[in-house]
mmCIF file of C-alpha atoms in Angstrom:
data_model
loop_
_atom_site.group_PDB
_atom_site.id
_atom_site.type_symbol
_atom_site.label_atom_id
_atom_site.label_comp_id
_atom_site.label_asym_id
_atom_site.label_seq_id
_atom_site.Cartn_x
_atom_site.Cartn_y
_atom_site.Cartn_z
ATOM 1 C CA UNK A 187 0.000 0.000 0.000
ATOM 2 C CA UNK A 188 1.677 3.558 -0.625
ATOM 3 C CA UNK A 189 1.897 5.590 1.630
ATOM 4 C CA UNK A 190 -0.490 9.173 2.109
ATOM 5 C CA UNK A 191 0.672 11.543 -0.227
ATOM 6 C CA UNK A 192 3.147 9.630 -2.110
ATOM 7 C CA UNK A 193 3.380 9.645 -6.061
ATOM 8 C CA UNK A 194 4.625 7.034 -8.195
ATOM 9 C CA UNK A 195 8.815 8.037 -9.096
ATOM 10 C CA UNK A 196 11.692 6.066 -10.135
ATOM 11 C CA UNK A 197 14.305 5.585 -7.366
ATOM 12 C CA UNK A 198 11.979 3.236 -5.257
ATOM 13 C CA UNK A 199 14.893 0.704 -4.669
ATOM 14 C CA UNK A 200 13.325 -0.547 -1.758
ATOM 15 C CA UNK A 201 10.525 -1.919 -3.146
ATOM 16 C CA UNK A 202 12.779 -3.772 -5.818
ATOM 17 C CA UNK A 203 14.284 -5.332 -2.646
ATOM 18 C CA UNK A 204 11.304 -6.464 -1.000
ATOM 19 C CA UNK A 205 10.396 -8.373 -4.299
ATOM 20 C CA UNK A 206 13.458 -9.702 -5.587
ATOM 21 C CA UNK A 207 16.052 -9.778 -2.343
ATOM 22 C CA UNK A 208 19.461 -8.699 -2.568
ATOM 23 C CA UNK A 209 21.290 -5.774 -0.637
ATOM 24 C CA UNK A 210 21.024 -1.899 -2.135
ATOM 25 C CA UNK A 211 24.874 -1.887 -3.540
ATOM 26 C CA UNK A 212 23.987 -5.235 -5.324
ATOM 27 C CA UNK A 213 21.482 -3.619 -7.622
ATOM 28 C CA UNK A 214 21.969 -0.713 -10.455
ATOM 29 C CA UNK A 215 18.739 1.481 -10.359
ATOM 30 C CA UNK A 216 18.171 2.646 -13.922
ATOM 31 C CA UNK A 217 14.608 3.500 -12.599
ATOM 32 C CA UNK A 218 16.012 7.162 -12.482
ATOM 33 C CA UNK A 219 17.392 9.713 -14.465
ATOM 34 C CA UNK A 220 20.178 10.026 -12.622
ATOM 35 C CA UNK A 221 23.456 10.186 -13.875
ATOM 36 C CA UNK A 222 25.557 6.911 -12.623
ATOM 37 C CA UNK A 223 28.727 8.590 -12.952
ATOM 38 C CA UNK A 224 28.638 11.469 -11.182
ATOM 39 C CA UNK A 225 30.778 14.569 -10.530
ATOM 40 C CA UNK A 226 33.570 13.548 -7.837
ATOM 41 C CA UNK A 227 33.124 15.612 -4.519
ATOM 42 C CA UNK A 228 36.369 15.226 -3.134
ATOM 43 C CA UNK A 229 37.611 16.871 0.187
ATOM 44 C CA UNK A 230 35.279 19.270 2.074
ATOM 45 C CA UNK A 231 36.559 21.561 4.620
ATOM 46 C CA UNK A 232 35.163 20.732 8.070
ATOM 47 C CA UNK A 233 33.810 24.419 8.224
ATOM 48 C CA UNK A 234 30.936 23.077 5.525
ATOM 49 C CA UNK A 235 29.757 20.905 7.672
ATOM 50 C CA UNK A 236 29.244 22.737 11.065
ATOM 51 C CA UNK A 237 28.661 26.397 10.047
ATOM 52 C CA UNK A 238 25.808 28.013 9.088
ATOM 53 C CA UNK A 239 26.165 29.522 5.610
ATOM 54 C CA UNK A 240 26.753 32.908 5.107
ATOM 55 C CA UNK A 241 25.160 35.133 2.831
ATOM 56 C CA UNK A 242 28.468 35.332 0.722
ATOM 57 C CA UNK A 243 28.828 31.667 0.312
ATOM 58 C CA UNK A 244 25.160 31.469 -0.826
ATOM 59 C CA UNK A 245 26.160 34.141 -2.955
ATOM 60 C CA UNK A 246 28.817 32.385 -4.308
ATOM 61 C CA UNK A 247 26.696 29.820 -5.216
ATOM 62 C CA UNK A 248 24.304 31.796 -7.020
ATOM 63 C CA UNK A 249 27.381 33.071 -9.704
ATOM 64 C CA UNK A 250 28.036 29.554 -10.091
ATOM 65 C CA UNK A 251 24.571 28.722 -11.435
ATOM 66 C CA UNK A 252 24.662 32.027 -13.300
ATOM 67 C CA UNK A 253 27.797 30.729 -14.949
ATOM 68 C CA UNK A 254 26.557 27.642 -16.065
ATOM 69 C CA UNK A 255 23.144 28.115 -16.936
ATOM 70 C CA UNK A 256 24.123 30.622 -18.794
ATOM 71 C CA UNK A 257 22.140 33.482 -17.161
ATOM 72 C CA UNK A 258 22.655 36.696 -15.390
ATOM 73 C CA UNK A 259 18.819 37.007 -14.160
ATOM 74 C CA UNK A 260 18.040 36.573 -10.603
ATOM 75 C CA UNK A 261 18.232 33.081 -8.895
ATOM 76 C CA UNK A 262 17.872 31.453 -5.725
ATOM 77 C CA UNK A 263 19.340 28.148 -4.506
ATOM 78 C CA UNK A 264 16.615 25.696 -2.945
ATOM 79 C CA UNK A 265 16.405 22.019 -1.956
ATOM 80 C CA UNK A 266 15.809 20.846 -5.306
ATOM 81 C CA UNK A 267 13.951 21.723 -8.646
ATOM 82 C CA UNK A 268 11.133 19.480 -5.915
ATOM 83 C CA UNK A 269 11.118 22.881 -3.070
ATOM 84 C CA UNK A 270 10.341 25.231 -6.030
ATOM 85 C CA UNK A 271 7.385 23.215 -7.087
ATOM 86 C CA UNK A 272 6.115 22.972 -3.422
ATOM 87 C CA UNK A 273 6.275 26.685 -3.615
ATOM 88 C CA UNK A 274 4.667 27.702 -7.402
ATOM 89 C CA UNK A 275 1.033 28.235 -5.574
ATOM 90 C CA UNK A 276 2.110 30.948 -3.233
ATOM 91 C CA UNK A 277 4.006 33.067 -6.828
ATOM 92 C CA UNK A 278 0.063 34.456 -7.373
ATOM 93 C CA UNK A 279 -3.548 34.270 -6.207
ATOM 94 C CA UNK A 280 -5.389 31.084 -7.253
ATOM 95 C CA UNK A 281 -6.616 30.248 -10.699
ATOM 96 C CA UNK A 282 -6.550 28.215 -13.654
ATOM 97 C CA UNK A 283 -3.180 26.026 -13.831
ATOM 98 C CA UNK A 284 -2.880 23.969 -17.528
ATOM 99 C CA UNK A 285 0.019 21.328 -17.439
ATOM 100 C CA UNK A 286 1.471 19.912 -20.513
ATOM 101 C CA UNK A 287 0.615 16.096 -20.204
ATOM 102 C CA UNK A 288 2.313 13.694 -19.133
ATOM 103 C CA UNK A 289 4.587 14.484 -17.841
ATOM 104 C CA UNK A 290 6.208 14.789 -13.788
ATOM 105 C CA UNK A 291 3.404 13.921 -11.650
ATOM 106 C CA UNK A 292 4.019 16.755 -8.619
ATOM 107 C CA UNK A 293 2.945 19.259 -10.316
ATOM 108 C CA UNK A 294 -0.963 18.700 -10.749
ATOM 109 C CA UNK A 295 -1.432 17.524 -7.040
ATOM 110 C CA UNK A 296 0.682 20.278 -5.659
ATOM 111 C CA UNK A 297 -1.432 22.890 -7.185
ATOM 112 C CA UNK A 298 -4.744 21.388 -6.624
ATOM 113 C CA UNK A 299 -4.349 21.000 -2.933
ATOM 114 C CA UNK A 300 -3.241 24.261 -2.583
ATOM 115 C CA UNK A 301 -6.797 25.279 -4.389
ATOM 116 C CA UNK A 302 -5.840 25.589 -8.028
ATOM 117 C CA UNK A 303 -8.237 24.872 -10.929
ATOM 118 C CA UNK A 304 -6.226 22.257 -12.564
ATOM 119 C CA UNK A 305 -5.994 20.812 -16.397
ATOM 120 C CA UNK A 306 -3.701 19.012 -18.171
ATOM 121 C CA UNK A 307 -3.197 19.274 -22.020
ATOM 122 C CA UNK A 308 -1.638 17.507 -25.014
ATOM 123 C CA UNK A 309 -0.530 20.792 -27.485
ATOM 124 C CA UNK A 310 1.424 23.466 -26.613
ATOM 125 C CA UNK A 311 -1.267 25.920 -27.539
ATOM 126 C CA UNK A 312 -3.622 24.644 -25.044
ATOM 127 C CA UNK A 313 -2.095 25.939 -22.441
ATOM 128 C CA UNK A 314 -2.783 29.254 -23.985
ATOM 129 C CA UNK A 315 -5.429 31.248 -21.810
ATOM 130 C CA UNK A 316 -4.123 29.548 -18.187
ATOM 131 C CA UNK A 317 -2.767 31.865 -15.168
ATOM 132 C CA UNK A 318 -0.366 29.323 -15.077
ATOM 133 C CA UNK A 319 1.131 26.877 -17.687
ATOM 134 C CA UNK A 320 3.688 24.789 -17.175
ATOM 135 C CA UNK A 321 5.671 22.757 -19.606
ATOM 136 C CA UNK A 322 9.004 20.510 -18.893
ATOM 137 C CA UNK A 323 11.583 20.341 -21.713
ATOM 138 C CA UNK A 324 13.077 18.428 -22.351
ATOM 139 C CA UNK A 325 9.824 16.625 -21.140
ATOM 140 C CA UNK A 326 10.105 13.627 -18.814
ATOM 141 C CA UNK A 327 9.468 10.560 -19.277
ATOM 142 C CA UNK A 328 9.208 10.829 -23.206
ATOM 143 C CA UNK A 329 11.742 13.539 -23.797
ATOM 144 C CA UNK A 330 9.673 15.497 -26.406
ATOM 145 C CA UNK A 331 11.429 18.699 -26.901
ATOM 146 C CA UNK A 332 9.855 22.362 -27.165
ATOM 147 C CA UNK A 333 11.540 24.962 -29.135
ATOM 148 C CA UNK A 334 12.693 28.359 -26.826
ATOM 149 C CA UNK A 335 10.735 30.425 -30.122
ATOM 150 C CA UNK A 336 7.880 28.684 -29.427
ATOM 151 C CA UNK A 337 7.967 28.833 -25.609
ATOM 152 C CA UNK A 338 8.287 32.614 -26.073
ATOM 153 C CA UNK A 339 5.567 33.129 -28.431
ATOM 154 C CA UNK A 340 3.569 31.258 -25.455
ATOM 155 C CA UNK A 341 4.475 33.722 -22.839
ATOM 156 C CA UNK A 342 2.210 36.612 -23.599
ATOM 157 C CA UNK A 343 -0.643 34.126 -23.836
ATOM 158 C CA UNK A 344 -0.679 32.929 -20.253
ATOM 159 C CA UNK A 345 -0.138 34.730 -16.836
ATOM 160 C CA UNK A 346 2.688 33.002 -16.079
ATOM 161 C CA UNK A 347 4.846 30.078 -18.036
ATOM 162 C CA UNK A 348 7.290 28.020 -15.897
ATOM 163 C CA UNK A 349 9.569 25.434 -17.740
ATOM 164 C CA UNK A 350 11.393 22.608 -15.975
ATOM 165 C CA UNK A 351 14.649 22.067 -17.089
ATOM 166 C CA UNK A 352 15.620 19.375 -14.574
ATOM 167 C CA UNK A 353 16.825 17.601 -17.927
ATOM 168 C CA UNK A 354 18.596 20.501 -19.973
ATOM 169 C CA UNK A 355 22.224 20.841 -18.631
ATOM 170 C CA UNK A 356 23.369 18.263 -21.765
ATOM 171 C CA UNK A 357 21.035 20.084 -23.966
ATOM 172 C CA UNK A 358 21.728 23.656 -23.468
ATOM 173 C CA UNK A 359 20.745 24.992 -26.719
ATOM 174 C CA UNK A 360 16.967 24.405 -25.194
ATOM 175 C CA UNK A 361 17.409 26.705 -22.294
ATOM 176 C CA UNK A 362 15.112 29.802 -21.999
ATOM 177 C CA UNK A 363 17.394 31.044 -18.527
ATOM 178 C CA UNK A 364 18.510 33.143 -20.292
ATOM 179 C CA UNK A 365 15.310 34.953 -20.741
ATOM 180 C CA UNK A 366 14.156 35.031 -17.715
ATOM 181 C CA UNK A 367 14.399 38.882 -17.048
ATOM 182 C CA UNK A 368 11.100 38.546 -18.965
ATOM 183 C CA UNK A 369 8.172 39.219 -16.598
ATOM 184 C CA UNK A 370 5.971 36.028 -16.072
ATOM 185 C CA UNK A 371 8.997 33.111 -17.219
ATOM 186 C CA UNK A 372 9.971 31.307 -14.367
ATOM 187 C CA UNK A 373 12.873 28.483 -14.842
ATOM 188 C CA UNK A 374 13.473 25.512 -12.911
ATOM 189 C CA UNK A 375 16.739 23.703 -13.192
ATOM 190 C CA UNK A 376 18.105 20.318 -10.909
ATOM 191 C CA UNK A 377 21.288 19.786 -10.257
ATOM 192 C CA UNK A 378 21.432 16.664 -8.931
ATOM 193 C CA UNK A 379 20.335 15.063 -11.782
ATOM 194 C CA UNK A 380 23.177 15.457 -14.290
ATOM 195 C CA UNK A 381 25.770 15.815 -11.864
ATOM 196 C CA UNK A 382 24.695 12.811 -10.125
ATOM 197 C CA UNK A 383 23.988 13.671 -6.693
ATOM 198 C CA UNK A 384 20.413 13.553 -6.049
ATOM 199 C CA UNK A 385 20.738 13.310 -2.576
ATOM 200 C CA UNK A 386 22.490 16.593 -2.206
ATOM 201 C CA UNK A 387 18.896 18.360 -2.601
ATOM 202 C CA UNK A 388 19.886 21.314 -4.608
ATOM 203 C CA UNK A 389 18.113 23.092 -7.811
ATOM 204 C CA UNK A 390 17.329 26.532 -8.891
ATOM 205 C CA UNK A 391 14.547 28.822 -9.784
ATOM 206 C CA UNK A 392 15.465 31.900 -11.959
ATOM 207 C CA UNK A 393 13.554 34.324 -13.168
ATOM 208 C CA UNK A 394 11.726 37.630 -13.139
ATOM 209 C CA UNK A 395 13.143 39.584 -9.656
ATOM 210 C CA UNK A 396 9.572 39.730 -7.855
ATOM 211 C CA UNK A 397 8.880 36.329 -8.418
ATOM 212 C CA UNK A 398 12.509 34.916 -7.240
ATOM 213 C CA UNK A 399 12.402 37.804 -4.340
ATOM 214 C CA UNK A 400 9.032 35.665 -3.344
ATOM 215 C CA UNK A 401 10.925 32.549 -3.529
ATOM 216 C CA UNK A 402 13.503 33.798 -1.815
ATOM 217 C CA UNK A 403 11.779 34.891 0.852
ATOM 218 C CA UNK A 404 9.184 31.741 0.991
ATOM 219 C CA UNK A 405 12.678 29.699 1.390
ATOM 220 C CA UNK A 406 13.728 31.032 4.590
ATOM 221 C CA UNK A 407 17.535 32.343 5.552
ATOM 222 C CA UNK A 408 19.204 28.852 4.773
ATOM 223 C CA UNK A 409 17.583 27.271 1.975
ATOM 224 C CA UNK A 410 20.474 24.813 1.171
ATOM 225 C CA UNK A 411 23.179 22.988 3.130
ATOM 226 C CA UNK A 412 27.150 24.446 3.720
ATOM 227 C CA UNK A 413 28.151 21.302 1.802
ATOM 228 C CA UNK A 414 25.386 22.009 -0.834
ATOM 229 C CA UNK A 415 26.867 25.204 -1.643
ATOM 230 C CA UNK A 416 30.319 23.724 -1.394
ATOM 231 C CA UNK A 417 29.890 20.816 -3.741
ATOM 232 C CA UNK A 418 27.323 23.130 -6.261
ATOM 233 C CA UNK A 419 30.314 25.922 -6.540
ATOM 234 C CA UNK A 420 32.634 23.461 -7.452
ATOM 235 C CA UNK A 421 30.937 21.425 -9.688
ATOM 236 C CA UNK A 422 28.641 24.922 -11.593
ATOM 237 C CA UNK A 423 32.310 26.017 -12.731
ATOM 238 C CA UNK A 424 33.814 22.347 -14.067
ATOM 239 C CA UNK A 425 33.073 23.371 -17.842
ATOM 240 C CA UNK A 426 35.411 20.737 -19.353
ATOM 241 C CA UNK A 427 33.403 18.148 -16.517
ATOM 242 C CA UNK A 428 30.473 19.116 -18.226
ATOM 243 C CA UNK A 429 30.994 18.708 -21.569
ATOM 244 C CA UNK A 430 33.091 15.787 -21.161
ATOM 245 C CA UNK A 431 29.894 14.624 -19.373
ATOM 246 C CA UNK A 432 27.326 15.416 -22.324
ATOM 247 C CA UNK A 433 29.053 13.865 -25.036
ATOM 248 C CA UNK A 434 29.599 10.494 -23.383
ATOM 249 C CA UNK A 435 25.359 10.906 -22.255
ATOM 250 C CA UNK A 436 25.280 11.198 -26.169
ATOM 251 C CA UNK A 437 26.826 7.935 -26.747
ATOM 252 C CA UNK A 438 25.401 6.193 -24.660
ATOM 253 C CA UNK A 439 22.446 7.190 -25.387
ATOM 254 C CA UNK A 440 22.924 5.470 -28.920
ATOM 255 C CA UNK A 441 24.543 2.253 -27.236
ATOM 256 C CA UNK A 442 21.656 2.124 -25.088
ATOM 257 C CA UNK A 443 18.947 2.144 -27.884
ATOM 258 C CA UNK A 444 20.691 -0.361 -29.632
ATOM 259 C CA UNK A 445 20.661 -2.520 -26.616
ATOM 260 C CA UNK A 446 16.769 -1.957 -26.502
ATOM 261 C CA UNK A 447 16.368 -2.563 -30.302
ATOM 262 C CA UNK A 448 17.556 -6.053 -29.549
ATOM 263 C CA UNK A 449 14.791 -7.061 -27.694
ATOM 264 C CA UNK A 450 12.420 -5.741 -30.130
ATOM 265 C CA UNK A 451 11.717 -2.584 -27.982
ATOM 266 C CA UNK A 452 11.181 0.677 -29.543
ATOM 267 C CA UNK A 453 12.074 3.808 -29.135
ATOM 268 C CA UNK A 454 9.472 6.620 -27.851
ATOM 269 C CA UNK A 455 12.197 9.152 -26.785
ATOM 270 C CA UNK A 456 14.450 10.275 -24.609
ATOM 271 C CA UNK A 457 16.414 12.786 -22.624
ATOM 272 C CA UNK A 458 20.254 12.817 -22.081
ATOM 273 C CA UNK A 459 20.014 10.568 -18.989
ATOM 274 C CA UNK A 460 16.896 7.943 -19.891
ATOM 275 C CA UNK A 461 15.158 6.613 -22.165
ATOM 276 C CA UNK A 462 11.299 5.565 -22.605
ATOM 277 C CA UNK A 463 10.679 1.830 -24.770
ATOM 278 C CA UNK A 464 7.848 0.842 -26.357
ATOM 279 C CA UNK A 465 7.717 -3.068 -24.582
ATOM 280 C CA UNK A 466 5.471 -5.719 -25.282
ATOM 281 C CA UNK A 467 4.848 -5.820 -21.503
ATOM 282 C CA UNK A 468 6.539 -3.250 -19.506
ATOM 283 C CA UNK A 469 6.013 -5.527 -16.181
ATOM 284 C CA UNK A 470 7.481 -8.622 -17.629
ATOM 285 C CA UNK A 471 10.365 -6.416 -18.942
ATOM 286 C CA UNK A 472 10.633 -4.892 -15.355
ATOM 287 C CA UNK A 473 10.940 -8.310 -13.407
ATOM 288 C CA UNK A 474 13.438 -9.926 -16.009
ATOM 289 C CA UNK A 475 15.597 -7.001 -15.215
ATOM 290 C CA UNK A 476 15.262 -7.113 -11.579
ATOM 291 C CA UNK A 477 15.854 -10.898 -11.481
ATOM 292 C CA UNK A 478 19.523 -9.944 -12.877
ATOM 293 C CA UNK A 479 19.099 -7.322 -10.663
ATOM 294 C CA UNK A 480 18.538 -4.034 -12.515
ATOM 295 C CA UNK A 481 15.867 -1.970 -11.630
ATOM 296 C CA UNK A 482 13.681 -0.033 -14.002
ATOM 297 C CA UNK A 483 10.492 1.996 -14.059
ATOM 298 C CA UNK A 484 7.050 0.949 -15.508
ATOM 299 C CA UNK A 485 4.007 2.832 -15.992
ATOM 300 C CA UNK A 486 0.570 1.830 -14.247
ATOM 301 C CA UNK A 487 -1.660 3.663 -16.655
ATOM 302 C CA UNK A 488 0.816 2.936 -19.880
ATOM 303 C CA UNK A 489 1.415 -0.853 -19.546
ATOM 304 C CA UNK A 490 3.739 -0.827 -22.323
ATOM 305 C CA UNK A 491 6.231 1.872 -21.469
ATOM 306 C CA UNK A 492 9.386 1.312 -20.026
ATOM 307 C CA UNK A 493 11.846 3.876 -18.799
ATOM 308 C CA UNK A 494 15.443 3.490 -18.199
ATOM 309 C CA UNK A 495 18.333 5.673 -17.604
ATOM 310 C CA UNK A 496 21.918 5.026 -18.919
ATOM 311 C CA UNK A 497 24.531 2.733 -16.837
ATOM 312 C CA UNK A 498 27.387 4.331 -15.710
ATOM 313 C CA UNK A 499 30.558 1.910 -15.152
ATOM 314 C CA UNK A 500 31.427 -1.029 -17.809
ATOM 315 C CA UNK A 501 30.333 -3.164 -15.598
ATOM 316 C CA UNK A 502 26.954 -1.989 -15.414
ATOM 317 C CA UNK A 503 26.581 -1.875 -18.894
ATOM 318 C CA UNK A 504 28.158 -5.725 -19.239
ATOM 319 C CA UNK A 505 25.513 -6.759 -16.552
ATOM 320 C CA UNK A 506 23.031 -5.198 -18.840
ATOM 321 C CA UNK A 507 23.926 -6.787 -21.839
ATOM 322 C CA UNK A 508 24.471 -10.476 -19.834
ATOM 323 C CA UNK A 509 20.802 -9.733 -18.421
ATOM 324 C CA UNK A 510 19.070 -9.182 -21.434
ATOM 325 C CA UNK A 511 20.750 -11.686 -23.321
ATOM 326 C CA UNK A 512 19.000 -14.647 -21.113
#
């Protein structure tokens, strides 16, 4: 039974393990788009960890995301691309929120419990008329891809547009942060996503100054940890990590679709760090995985879809391979 309030994500090892056994380091959880390689941390000064951050360091942090989202508008640092969604219903009064479908499930339940009229839509257009719209591109799961042209044209049709970006940092010619001085465009960007460390908890909104001076002030004095701001100043300013980064995604991205096109799976689409199959039978696919220990994600209402993100070491990828090979 889930739990109150919980959504159907990837990452739900756990429940792998109660059905199939094994310890969490035995298994490789594609169920994610998480990057399985992720940026090395090394050493952290001790201060990090026991200080409270000061406004400088948070500052810091902030020039770091300017620098590589390529933006000078006005940003704040919260506990994930996740603490600016829990906040979007306090940006402006209630009213009529249209969400381009599917797509990440948070978003519709956040704003109707917080009072919002809530529809979701299939064409970009239809979100035309809504106090807010929100579209993520690249989208996830299917990856479909919106143009920034188009996404401006949008902008003076709705009260206010906010695009997720959790999946952009490998496809940065999709950005709109860059826009964002633009009253009404909110952006959200993850970082733990393509730098691999989910667990950190640390995205960014940017946008229009009175709507991140909200944020700001919704987030409280320390919206992110010392080693947060540590870790995300280090890693914001790695360019040649980063682009090292996106052009092996974009290999293996095409060794992974191969891999699929072996078992007769095709392709729906994709982002940088997963991709979404077209399966015979997504849950049969899922447990033949997990018996070699590989955890994926299935759909409940799209029995035939399965999503999984790229392996990181060779031997993740051989264990792969050996798995779907039986």
């Amino acid at each position: 039974m889930k739990e109150q309030g919980m959504r159907e994500h990837g990452g739900n090892l756990d429940l792998a393990q109660q059905r199939f056994g094994g310890r969490a380091e035995d298994w490789i959880d594609l169920s994610t788009g998480i990057n399985r390689l992720p940026y090395p941390v090394g050493e952290l000064d001790a201060h990090h960890w026991q200080a409270l951050p000061s406004r400088s360091e948070i500052d810091a942090l902030h020039q770091a995301a300017g620098h590589a989202y390529r933006t000078s508008a006005p940003l704040v640092a919260m506990g994930g691309a996740q603490a600016a969604i829990q906040l979007l219903p306090q940006l402006a009064p209630r009213g009529r929120a249209r969400i381009l479908a599917p797509t990440y499930n948070e978003y519709a339940p956040v704003l109707s419990a917080a009072g919002w009229e809530v529809e979701e839509v299939r064409a970009l257009d239809s979100l035309a008329g809504a106090n807010l719209a929100i579209v993520v591109n690249p989208n996830n799961p299917d990856g479909r891809r919106y143009a920034p042209k188009d996404l401006l044209a949008l902008l003076p049709r709705v009260g206010r547009l906010v695009i997720d970006e959790s999946f952009a940092d490998a496809v940065p010619e999709l950005s709109l942060a860059s826009e964002t001085r633009r009253p009404g465009l909110l952006i959200l960007r993850s970082f733990g996503k393509f730098y691999g460390l989910a667990g950190l908890r640390l995205g960014f909104a940017i946008g229009h100054a009175a709507d991140i001076g909200k944020l700001t002030a919704a987030s409280g004095p320390w919206p992110v940890s010392g080693a947060a701001i540590a870790i995300g100043c280090r890693a914001l300013r790695d360019d040649a990590w980063a682009e090292a980064t996106s052009a092996r995604l974009a290999r293996d991205c095409v060794r992974l679709d191969e891999m699929a096109q072996s078992q007769g799976w095709r392709l729906v689409g994709g982002a940088p760090l997963f991709r979404l199959y077209e399966t015979p039978d997504a849950l049969a696919a899922q447990e033949k995985l997990a018996r070699g220990q590989i955890w994926s994600r299935a759909f409940a209402q799209k029995p035939t879809w399965l999503r999984l993100g790229l392996p990181g070491a060779e031997a993740e990828w051989s264990r792969l391979a050996e798995v779907l090979a039986r």
